[in-house]
Short mmCIF file of C-alpha atoms in Angstrom, two decimals:
data_model
loop_
_atom_site.label_atom_id
_atom_site.label_comp_id
_atom_site.label_asym_id
_atom_site.label_seq_id
_atom_site.Cartn_x
_atom_site.Cartn_y
_atom_site.Cartn_z
CA MET P 22 0.00 0.00 0.00
CA THR P 23 2.82 2.38 0.80
CA PHE P 24 4.41 1.63 -2.55
CA SER P 25 1.15 2.44 -4.32
CA ALA P 26 0.67 5.70 -2.44
CA ILE P 27 4.23 6.90 -2.96
CA CYS P 28 4.38 5.93 -6.62
CA SER P 29 1.03 7.52 -7.47
CA SER P 30 2.02 10.73 -5.67
CA ILE P 31 5.35 10.90 -7.46
CA ILE P 32 3.79 10.14 -10.84
CA ALA P 33 1.04 12.74 -10.31
CA TRP P 34 3.58 15.40 -9.30
CA TRP P 35 5.87 14.50 -12.19
CA THR P 36 3.12 14.57 -14.84
CA TRP P 37 1.72 17.85 -13.46
CA ASN P 38 5.14 19.47 -13.79
CA ILE P 39 5.56 18.15 -17.33
CA GLY P 40 2.14 19.53 -18.23
CA LEU P 41 2.99 22.85 -16.60
CA GLU P 42 6.20 23.04 -18.58
CA LYS P 43 4.50 22.25 -21.90
CA ALA P 44 1.17 24.08 -21.50
CA GLY P 45 2.29 27.10 -19.51
CA PRO P 46 1.06 28.55 -16.23
CA GLU P 47 -2.02 30.27 -17.68
CA LEU P 48 -3.64 27.08 -18.98
CA CYS P 49 -2.56 25.05 -15.96
CA GLY P 50 -4.07 27.68 -13.67
CA MET P 51 -7.42 27.37 -15.43
CA ILE P 52 -7.26 23.59 -15.17
CA TYR P 53 -6.30 23.76 -11.49
CA TYR P 54 -9.23 26.00 -10.58
CA SER P 55 -11.65 23.82 -12.55
CA LEU P 56 -10.77 20.66 -10.58
CA PRO P 57 -13.72 20.98 -8.12
CA LEU P 58 -16.06 21.30 -11.10
CA TRP P 59 -14.66 18.13 -12.69
CA GLY P 60 -14.80 16.34 -9.35
CA GLY P 61 -18.51 17.14 -9.09
CA ILE P 62 -19.20 16.05 -12.65
CA PHE P 63 -17.33 12.77 -12.20
CA ALA P 64 -19.11 12.13 -8.88
CA PHE P 65 -22.43 12.61 -10.65
CA VAL P 66 -21.53 10.38 -13.60
CA PHE P 67 -19.64 7.57 -11.89
CA LEU P 68 -20.93 7.56 -8.31
CA GLY P 69 -24.53 8.60 -8.87
CA GLU P 70 -24.32 11.67 -6.62
CA LYS P 71 -27.24 14.10 -6.70
CA MET P 72 -26.80 17.47 -8.37
CA THR P 73 -28.54 20.27 -6.50
CA THR P 74 -28.94 23.97 -7.08
CA VAL P 75 -25.82 24.65 -5.03
CA HIS P 76 -23.76 22.54 -7.43
CA PHE P 77 -25.05 24.39 -10.48
CA ILE P 78 -24.45 27.80 -8.86
CA SER P 79 -20.95 26.73 -7.79
CA GLY P 80 -20.19 25.45 -11.29
CA ALA P 81 -21.39 28.71 -12.82
CA LEU P 82 -19.21 30.70 -10.41
CA ILE P 83 -16.17 28.56 -11.21
CA ILE P 84 -16.68 28.90 -14.96
CA GLY P 85 -17.38 32.63 -14.61
CA GLY P 86 -14.22 33.13 -12.59
CA ILE P 87 -12.12 31.26 -15.12
CA VAL P 88 -13.61 33.25 -18.01
CA TRP P 89 -13.14 36.52 -16.13
CA ALA P 90 -9.52 35.70 -15.25
CA SER P 91 -8.67 34.63 -18.80
CA ARG P 92 -9.95 37.82 -20.43
CA GLY P 93 -6.49 39.34 -20.28
CA THR P 94 -5.52 42.81 -19.28
CA LYS P 95 -6.67 45.82 -21.15
CA LYS P 96 -4.13 48.30 -22.34
CA PRO P 97 -4.31 51.62 -20.52
CA VAL P 98 -5.63 54.51 -22.53
CA GLU P 99 -2.91 56.99 -23.31
CA SER P 100 -3.72 60.49 -22.21
CA ALA P 101 -4.04 63.06 -24.94
CA THR P 102 -1.44 65.81 -25.02
CA PRO P 103 -2.59 69.33 -25.79
CA ASN P 104 -1.66 70.71 -29.17
CA GLU P 105 0.83 73.50 -29.15
CA ALA P 106 -0.24 76.55 -31.15
#
């Protein structure tokens, strides 16, 4: 059992770091913050858990937060300089 726990932890850490290196921190951040959403979906599909209003609201908040964070930064508007006469 110890072997299984240690090996799975090492493999998970190793594959996450490879993915982070290849995909970049922006995409990995979105995936990381969507993990509770995927956990809920998999619990519904594979374990037969009930989906309630709280789950749908939480999922909408997670997706909204990811969309909001991935919008990017807007460039600041340059101030106009007065014309010299």
